[in-house]
Short mmCIF file of C-alpha atoms in Angstrom, two decimals:
data_model
loop_
_atom_site.label_atom_id
_atom_site.label_comp_id
_atom_site.label_asym_id
_atom_site.label_seq_id
_atom_site.Cartn_x
_atom_site.Cartn_y
_atom_site.Cartn_z
CA UNK Y 1 23.69 131.11 70.34
CA UNK Y 2 21.01 129.21 72.17
CA UNK Y 3 18.25 129.97 74.37
CA UNK Y 4 17.14 127.94 77.58
CA UNK Y 5 13.62 127.92 78.16
CA UNK Y 6 11.99 126.09 81.33
CA UNK Y 7 8.80 124.28 80.36
CA UNK Y 8 7.01 122.22 82.92
CA UNK Y 9 10.33 121.36 84.75
CA UNK Y 10 12.20 120.56 81.67
CA UNK Y 11 14.87 122.73 79.69
CA UNK Y 12 14.18 123.12 76.02
CA UNK Y 13 17.43 124.07 74.06
CA UNK Y 14 16.78 125.76 71.03
CA UNK Y 15 19.73 126.62 68.63
CA UNK Y 16 19.77 128.75 65.55
CA UNK Y 17 17.51 126.94 63.06
CA UNK Y 18 20.00 127.04 60.37
CA UNK Y 19 23.20 125.74 62.41
CA UNK Y 20 21.37 123.13 64.93
CA UNK Y 21 22.51 119.53 63.80
CA UNK Y 22 22.44 117.57 66.89
CA UNK Y 23 19.44 115.15 67.50
CA UNK Y 24 17.00 116.52 70.01
CA UNK Y 25 17.79 120.05 69.15
CA UNK Y 26 15.00 122.40 67.84
CA UNK Y 27 14.63 124.54 64.76
CA UNK Y 28 13.20 128.22 65.13
CA UNK Y 29 11.64 130.22 62.71
CA UNK Y 30 9.58 133.43 62.92
CA UNK Y 31 7.01 134.76 60.89
CA UNK Y 32 5.26 137.90 61.27
CA UNK Y 33 2.72 140.69 59.73
CA UNK Y 34 3.13 144.31 59.57
CA UNK Y 35 0.69 147.13 58.47
CA UNK Y 36 3.05 149.64 56.75
CA UNK Y 37 0.90 152.47 57.04
CA UNK Y 38 0.32 154.13 53.57
CA UNK Y 39 3.25 152.75 51.95
CA UNK Y 40 2.88 154.81 48.57
CA UNK Y 41 5.41 155.79 45.96
CA UNK Y 42 5.25 159.22 44.52
CA UNK Y 43 4.04 158.37 40.98
CA UNK Y 44 0.50 159.43 40.26
CA UNK Y 45 -1.64 156.55 39.44
CA UNK Y 46 -4.80 157.51 37.67
CA UNK Y 47 -6.86 154.56 38.46
CA UNK Y 48 -6.78 154.94 42.35
CA UNK Y 49 -7.04 157.89 44.64
CA UNK Y 50 -3.48 158.61 45.46
CA UNK Y 51 -3.63 162.29 45.26
CA UNK Y 52 -2.62 162.78 48.79
CA UNK Y 53 0.54 161.06 48.75
CA UNK Y 54 2.25 162.88 45.75
CA UNK Y 55 4.87 165.59 45.87
CA UNK Y 56 2.07 168.16 45.19
CA UNK Y 57 -0.53 166.68 47.45
CA UNK Y 58 -1.74 167.31 50.66
CA UNK Y 59 1.18 165.38 52.50
CA UNK Y 60 3.95 166.72 50.21
CA UNK Y 61 4.95 163.28 49.64
CA UNK Y 62 8.34 163.87 48.08
CA UNK Y 63 11.06 161.25 46.86
CA UNK Y 64 13.05 162.08 50.04
CA UNK Y 65 10.02 161.30 52.36
CA UNK Y 66 9.40 158.07 50.43
CA UNK Y 67 12.81 156.94 50.52
CA UNK Y 68 12.86 157.70 54.55
CA UNK Y 69 9.86 155.87 54.74
CA UNK Y 70 11.17 152.59 52.62
CA UNK Y 71 14.48 152.86 55.20
CA UNK Y 72 12.39 152.81 58.41
CA UNK Y 73 10.34 149.99 57.17
CA UNK Y 74 13.23 147.95 56.11
CA UNK Y 75 14.92 148.48 59.70
CA UNK Y 76 11.91 147.62 61.57
CA UNK Y 77 11.57 144.28 59.37
CA UNK Y 78 15.12 143.64 59.87
CA UNK Y 79 14.90 143.65 63.92
CA UNK Y 80 11.76 141.29 64.08
CA UNK Y 81 12.73 138.01 65.53
CA UNK Y 82 16.19 139.01 66.25
CA UNK Y 83 18.06 137.74 68.50
CA UNK Y 84 16.30 134.66 68.66
CA UNK Y 85 16.21 134.04 65.28
CA UNK Y 86 19.73 135.32 63.41
CA UNK Y 87 18.15 134.93 59.88
CA UNK Y 88 15.03 137.28 60.93
CA UNK Y 89 11.47 136.67 59.27
CA UNK Y 90 11.11 133.69 57.14
CA UNK Y 91 7.67 134.95 56.36
CA UNK Y 92 6.07 138.52 56.50
CA UNK Y 93 2.60 139.57 55.70
CA UNK Y 94 1.96 143.37 54.77
CA UNK Y 95 -0.80 145.65 54.34
CA UNK Y 96 -1.46 149.28 53.11
CA UNK Y 97 0.89 149.04 50.40
CA UNK Y 98 0.11 150.91 47.02
CA UNK Y 99 1.42 148.27 44.65
CA UNK Y 100 3.92 145.81 43.71
CA UNK Y 101 6.64 148.37 43.09
CA UNK Y 102 6.79 149.68 46.63
CA UNK Y 103 7.51 146.27 47.64
CA UNK Y 104 10.05 146.06 45.22
CA UNK Y 105 11.63 149.17 46.30
CA UNK Y 106 11.27 147.80 49.98
CA UNK Y 107 13.18 144.57 49.63
CA UNK Y 108 16.25 146.18 47.96
CA UNK Y 109 16.64 148.29 51.33
CA UNK Y 110 20.20 147.77 52.79
CA UNK Y 111 18.88 146.51 55.72
CA UNK Y 112 17.10 143.69 54.50
CA UNK Y 113 18.77 143.47 51.07
CA UNK Y 114 20.65 140.20 51.67
CA UNK Y 115 17.89 138.18 52.72
CA UNK Y 116 16.69 138.34 49.03
CA UNK Y 117 12.95 138.69 50.16
CA UNK Y 118 10.51 137.67 47.14
CA UNK Y 119 7.07 139.05 46.76
CA UNK Y 120 3.72 137.74 46.61
CA UNK Y 121 0.90 140.52 45.54
CA UNK Y 122 -2.28 141.08 43.63
CA UNK Y 123 -3.83 144.49 42.91
CA UNK Y 124 -7.11 144.80 44.79
CA UNK Y 125 -10.13 146.77 44.29
CA UNK Y 126 -9.82 149.03 47.23
CA UNK Y 127 -10.76 152.66 46.56
CA UNK Y 128 -7.55 154.03 48.12
CA UNK Y 129 -5.68 151.39 46.17
CA UNK Y 130 -3.91 149.96 49.23
CA UNK Y 131 -3.32 146.02 48.93
CA UNK Y 132 -1.94 143.32 50.96
CA UNK Y 133 1.04 141.34 50.17
CA UNK Y 134 3.61 138.63 51.32
CA UNK Y 135 7.22 138.71 51.66
CA UNK Y 136 9.13 135.50 52.01
CA UNK Y 137 12.69 134.29 52.18
CA UNK Y 138 13.22 131.93 49.33
CA UNK Y 139 16.02 130.04 51.40
CA UNK Y 140 13.29 128.99 53.94
CA UNK Y 141 9.72 129.12 52.39
CA UNK Y 142 8.75 128.26 48.41
CA UNK Y 143 5.25 129.33 47.41
CA UNK Y 144 3.49 126.71 45.19
CA UNK Y 145 0.30 128.36 44.73
CA UNK Y 146 -1.55 131.95 45.56
CA UNK Y 147 -4.45 133.78 44.44
CA UNK Y 148 -6.61 136.91 45.94
CA UNK Y 149 -9.93 135.86 47.31
CA UNK Y 150 -12.44 138.61 46.86
CA UNK Y 151 -14.13 139.99 50.16
CA UNK Y 152 -17.66 141.05 48.93
CA UNK Y 153 -19.56 143.23 50.91
CA UNK Y 154 -22.46 145.85 49.90
CA UNK Y 155 -22.70 149.36 51.00
CA UNK Y 156 -25.95 151.06 50.07
CA UNK Y 157 -26.67 148.47 47.43
CA UNK Y 158 -23.17 148.85 45.91
CA UNK Y 159 -20.18 146.22 46.14
CA UNK Y 160 -17.99 147.98 48.46
CA UNK Y 161 -14.33 148.33 47.36
CA UNK Y 162 -12.47 146.44 49.84
CA UNK Y 163 -8.83 144.25 50.06
CA UNK Y 164 -8.92 140.91 48.83
CA UNK Y 165 -7.81 138.22 51.00
CA UNK Y 166 -4.38 137.02 49.81
CA UNK Y 167 -4.27 132.96 49.80
CA UNK Y 168 -0.72 131.58 49.78
CA UNK Y 169 0.12 127.91 49.94
CA UNK Y 170 3.99 127.18 50.31
CA UNK Y 171 6.31 124.84 51.67
CA UNK Y 172 8.46 125.94 55.15
CA UNK Y 173 11.30 123.37 55.13
CA UNK Y 174 9.07 120.22 54.19
CA UNK Y 175 6.12 121.56 55.99
CA UNK Y 176 2.95 122.67 53.90
CA UNK Y 177 1.51 126.04 54.85
CA UNK Y 178 -1.64 127.71 54.12
CA UNK Y 179 -1.38 131.70 54.69
CA UNK Y 180 -4.13 134.06 54.71
CA UNK Y 181 -3.26 137.76 54.50
CA UNK Y 182 -5.78 140.04 55.49
CA UNK Y 183 -6.83 143.77 56.21
CA UNK Y 184 -10.49 143.79 56.96
CA UNK Y 185 -12.66 147.02 56.26
CA UNK Y 186 -12.16 149.83 58.81
CA UNK Y 187 -14.59 151.29 61.59
CA UNK Y 188 -14.74 154.36 59.41
CA UNK Y 189 -18.31 155.42 59.82
CA UNK Y 190 -18.66 153.82 63.22
CA UNK Y 191 -17.88 150.29 64.77
CA UNK Y 192 -21.21 148.91 65.11
CA UNK Y 193 -22.39 150.32 61.61
CA UNK Y 194 -19.35 148.57 60.01
CA UNK Y 195 -19.19 145.37 61.79
CA UNK Y 196 -20.98 143.36 59.72
CA UNK Y 197 -18.23 144.06 56.98
CA UNK Y 198 -15.73 142.81 59.31
CA UNK Y 199 -17.62 139.92 60.19
CA UNK Y 200 -17.87 138.90 56.79
CA UNK Y 201 -14.10 138.88 56.49
CA UNK Y 202 -14.34 136.28 59.44
CA UNK Y 203 -17.01 134.46 57.49
CA UNK Y 204 -14.76 134.17 54.43
CA UNK Y 205 -11.65 133.20 56.62
CA UNK Y 206 -13.49 130.30 58.24
CA UNK Y 207 -14.89 129.14 54.83
CA UNK Y 208 -11.52 128.89 53.43
CA UNK Y 209 -10.18 126.92 56.70
CA UNK Y 210 -12.92 124.69 56.75
CA UNK Y 211 -12.38 123.60 53.18
CA UNK Y 212 -8.89 122.80 54.12
CA UNK Y 213 -9.88 120.94 57.08
CA UNK Y 214 -12.02 118.83 54.53
CA UNK Y 215 -9.01 117.56 52.98
CA UNK Y 216 -6.74 117.60 55.86
CA UNK Y 217 -7.76 118.31 59.70
CA UNK Y 218 -4.35 119.16 60.62
CA UNK Y 219 -4.05 121.46 58.08
CA UNK Y 220 -1.51 124.08 58.88
CA UNK Y 221 -3.29 127.48 58.52
CA UNK Y 222 -1.98 130.93 59.27
CA UNK Y 223 -4.60 133.62 59.28
CA UNK Y 224 -2.76 136.98 59.68
CA UNK Y 225 -3.51 140.56 59.31
CA UNK Y 226 -4.92 144.02 60.52
CA UNK Y 227 -8.68 142.75 61.44
CA UNK Y 228 -9.81 146.21 62.55
CA UNK Y 229 -11.05 144.33 65.34
CA UNK Y 230 -9.80 143.26 68.44
CA UNK Y 231 -9.44 139.45 69.54
CA UNK Y 232 -12.77 139.62 71.91
CA UNK Y 233 -14.80 140.91 69.04
CA UNK Y 234 -17.62 139.27 67.56
CA UNK Y 235 -15.82 138.79 64.06
CA UNK Y 236 -13.14 136.64 65.71
CA UNK Y 237 -15.16 135.19 68.56
CA UNK Y 238 -18.05 134.28 67.05
CA UNK Y 239 -17.67 134.07 62.92
CA UNK Y 240 -13.89 132.82 62.72
CA UNK Y 241 -14.39 130.95 66.27
CA UNK Y 242 -10.85 131.29 67.40
CA UNK Y 243 -10.18 130.18 70.91
CA UNK Y 244 -7.97 131.80 73.35
CA UNK Y 245 -6.88 128.72 75.49
CA UNK Y 246 -4.63 126.45 73.35
CA UNK Y 247 -6.35 123.64 75.26
CA UNK Y 248 -9.51 124.23 73.85
CA UNK Y 249 -8.40 124.16 70.13
CA UNK Y 250 -10.15 121.09 69.13
CA UNK Y 251 -13.58 123.05 69.85
CA UNK Y 252 -12.98 125.30 66.69
CA UNK Y 253 -9.80 124.49 65.15
CA UNK Y 254 -8.27 127.88 65.53
CA UNK Y 255 -6.31 129.29 68.21
CA UNK Y 256 -5.63 133.34 68.86
CA UNK Y 257 -2.69 133.70 71.02
CA UNK Y 258 -3.34 137.52 70.99
CA UNK Y 259 -6.77 137.40 72.87
CA UNK Y 260 -4.43 137.00 76.14
CA UNK Y 261 -2.28 139.95 75.13
CA UNK Y 262 -5.33 142.05 74.83
CA UNK Y 263 -7.18 140.90 77.88
CA UNK Y 264 -3.65 142.09 79.83
CA UNK Y 265 -4.02 145.47 78.29
CA UNK Y 266 -1.43 145.27 75.46
CA UNK Y 267 -2.41 146.61 71.86
CA UNK Y 268 -0.82 146.93 68.36
CA UNK Y 269 -2.45 150.41 67.63
CA UNK Y 270 -4.05 153.15 69.59
CA UNK Y 271 -6.88 155.74 68.60
CA UNK Y 272 -8.69 158.46 70.74
CA UNK Y 273 -6.76 157.20 73.91
CA UNK Y 274 -8.01 153.69 73.54
CA UNK Y 275 -5.66 150.67 72.84
CA UNK Y 276 -6.47 148.21 70.27
CA UNK Y 277 -5.16 144.93 69.09
CA UNK Y 278 -5.88 144.82 65.53
CA UNK Y 279 -2.95 143.02 64.11
CA UNK Y 280 -3.14 139.37 64.97
CA UNK Y 281 -2.13 135.74 63.69
CA UNK Y 282 -4.21 133.07 64.18
CA UNK Y 283 -2.86 129.38 64.08
CA UNK Y 284 -4.92 126.07 63.30
CA UNK Y 285 -4.64 123.25 65.27
CA UNK Y 286 -2.06 121.53 62.98
CA UNK Y 287 0.41 123.77 64.92
CA UNK Y 288 -0.37 122.82 68.18
CA UNK Y 289 -0.94 118.99 68.19
CA UNK Y 290 1.26 116.96 70.80
CA UNK Y 291 1.41 114.34 68.41
CA UNK Y 292 2.01 116.33 65.50
CA UNK Y 293 5.07 116.47 63.60
CA UNK Y 294 6.80 119.45 61.81
CA UNK Y 295 6.61 122.97 63.07
CA UNK Y 296 4.92 123.77 66.18
CA UNK Y 297 3.48 126.91 67.67
CA UNK Y 298 6.15 128.21 70.37
CA UNK Y 299 5.28 131.78 71.10
CA UNK Y 300 3.50 135.10 69.61
CA UNK Y 301 4.59 138.59 70.34
CA UNK Y 302 3.92 142.00 69.53
CA UNK Y 303 7.19 143.91 68.33
CA UNK Y 304 6.97 147.39 70.22
CA UNK Y 305 10.49 148.12 70.73
CA UNK Y 306 11.03 151.61 72.33
CA UNK Y 307 12.29 153.13 68.93
CA UNK Y 308 8.70 152.33 67.67
CA UNK Y 309 6.89 154.37 70.39
CA UNK Y 310 6.01 158.06 70.48
CA UNK Y 311 7.90 159.38 73.01
CA UNK Y 312 6.33 162.51 74.21
CA UNK Y 313 3.27 165.02 72.93
CA UNK Y 314 -0.08 164.54 72.67
CA UNK Y 315 0.63 160.82 71.13
CA UNK Y 316 2.78 159.46 73.80
CA UNK Y 317 2.93 156.00 74.05
CA UNK Y 318 1.27 155.44 70.60
CA UNK Y 319 3.27 153.88 67.76
CA UNK Y 320 5.61 156.53 66.29
CA UNK Y 321 4.07 157.12 62.92
CA UNK Y 322 4.91 159.01 59.68
CA UNK Y 323 2.67 161.90 60.44
CA UNK Y 324 1.31 162.99 63.54
CA UNK Y 325 -2.19 164.46 62.18
CA UNK Y 326 -0.80 166.63 59.37
CA UNK Y 327 2.89 166.99 60.77
CA UNK Y 328 5.45 164.92 59.09
CA UNK Y 329 7.70 163.43 61.52
CA UNK Y 330 9.56 160.67 59.90
CA UNK Y 331 8.34 157.63 62.15
CA UNK Y 332 7.56 154.26 61.39
CA UNK Y 333 3.71 153.16 61.11
CA UNK Y 334 0.54 153.66 63.37
CA UNK Y 335 0.80 149.65 63.87
CA UNK Y 336 3.00 147.56 65.60
CA UNK Y 337 4.12 144.35 64.01
CA UNK Y 338 2.83 141.14 65.15
CA UNK Y 339 5.01 138.06 64.92
CA UNK Y 340 5.22 134.44 66.04
CA UNK Y 341 7.86 131.91 66.70
CA UNK Y 342 7.60 128.14 65.43
CA UNK Y 343 9.62 125.33 66.51
CA UNK Y 344 10.75 122.11 65.02
CA UNK Y 345 12.40 119.04 66.23
CA UNK Y 346 15.58 118.05 64.29
CA UNK Y 347 15.75 114.21 63.97
#
């Protein structure tokens, strides 16, 4: 399989990254993020508030429904990046997962079992018990270090229980990557009132990025997640300081390809008849320098295939989620996945 792409009058030939051998050809890999929308198991965890997702709970969350959710999530993951990258996603950040066990149940689903996805996960202090995590194909990516980084916010004088930022350092082929998986605080209670919490998430990520730049100004950093803010919000523009034009990346060191999608009216989620683009992958300048070696940014996408879209009714055009209000409909998630392509010349 090959793809012909016209760039500035030249034809760039992209072969399958795991079979290309000729000089002058390119490997291409895909990296994504997906909010799995309440991927809870059916076991009562007395340390968190998971009563809603139990067989006797408000959602009647039975083993059959849990299994259908796993099957659906695995199918979506299996399709992201195809057919451009036959091996599928090399790395996938995830959010709204209850624990490590649900990820262990997910990666053995038939649709993705042969990829042998491995897991990076830490329990976070979130009040509902939802965490972030990272799945990776060990044939492509090797973690060398990881840790949760607390996001400290205060609400009414008390520390807000929210998701940590997951930091993973690893090697993609021979390239060192720094990945930050985020799920910033929601807008529950009002966008303006809760904006400072998300601003703090952006400040934390910016602090981590700057510390990496001190050691290597070309560090390859990926900031991904459900940011609960759009690409034009204060958190991302003023505090993270991500630019929308790749030519301006030297100004702040971070490029957000999803701002252009948002300005063109595209989104990854919807609420009250308004589209939002909360799911983003932001890249550091190490992926964009003309003279850089290794993997380079090629393209960003939103995975919004027709089967993921609500076809009719009140929520027509929205992501086809597991529940519509309180009605179980056996869908996927209330978010579309975001993913990017990276390319690397084969010497």
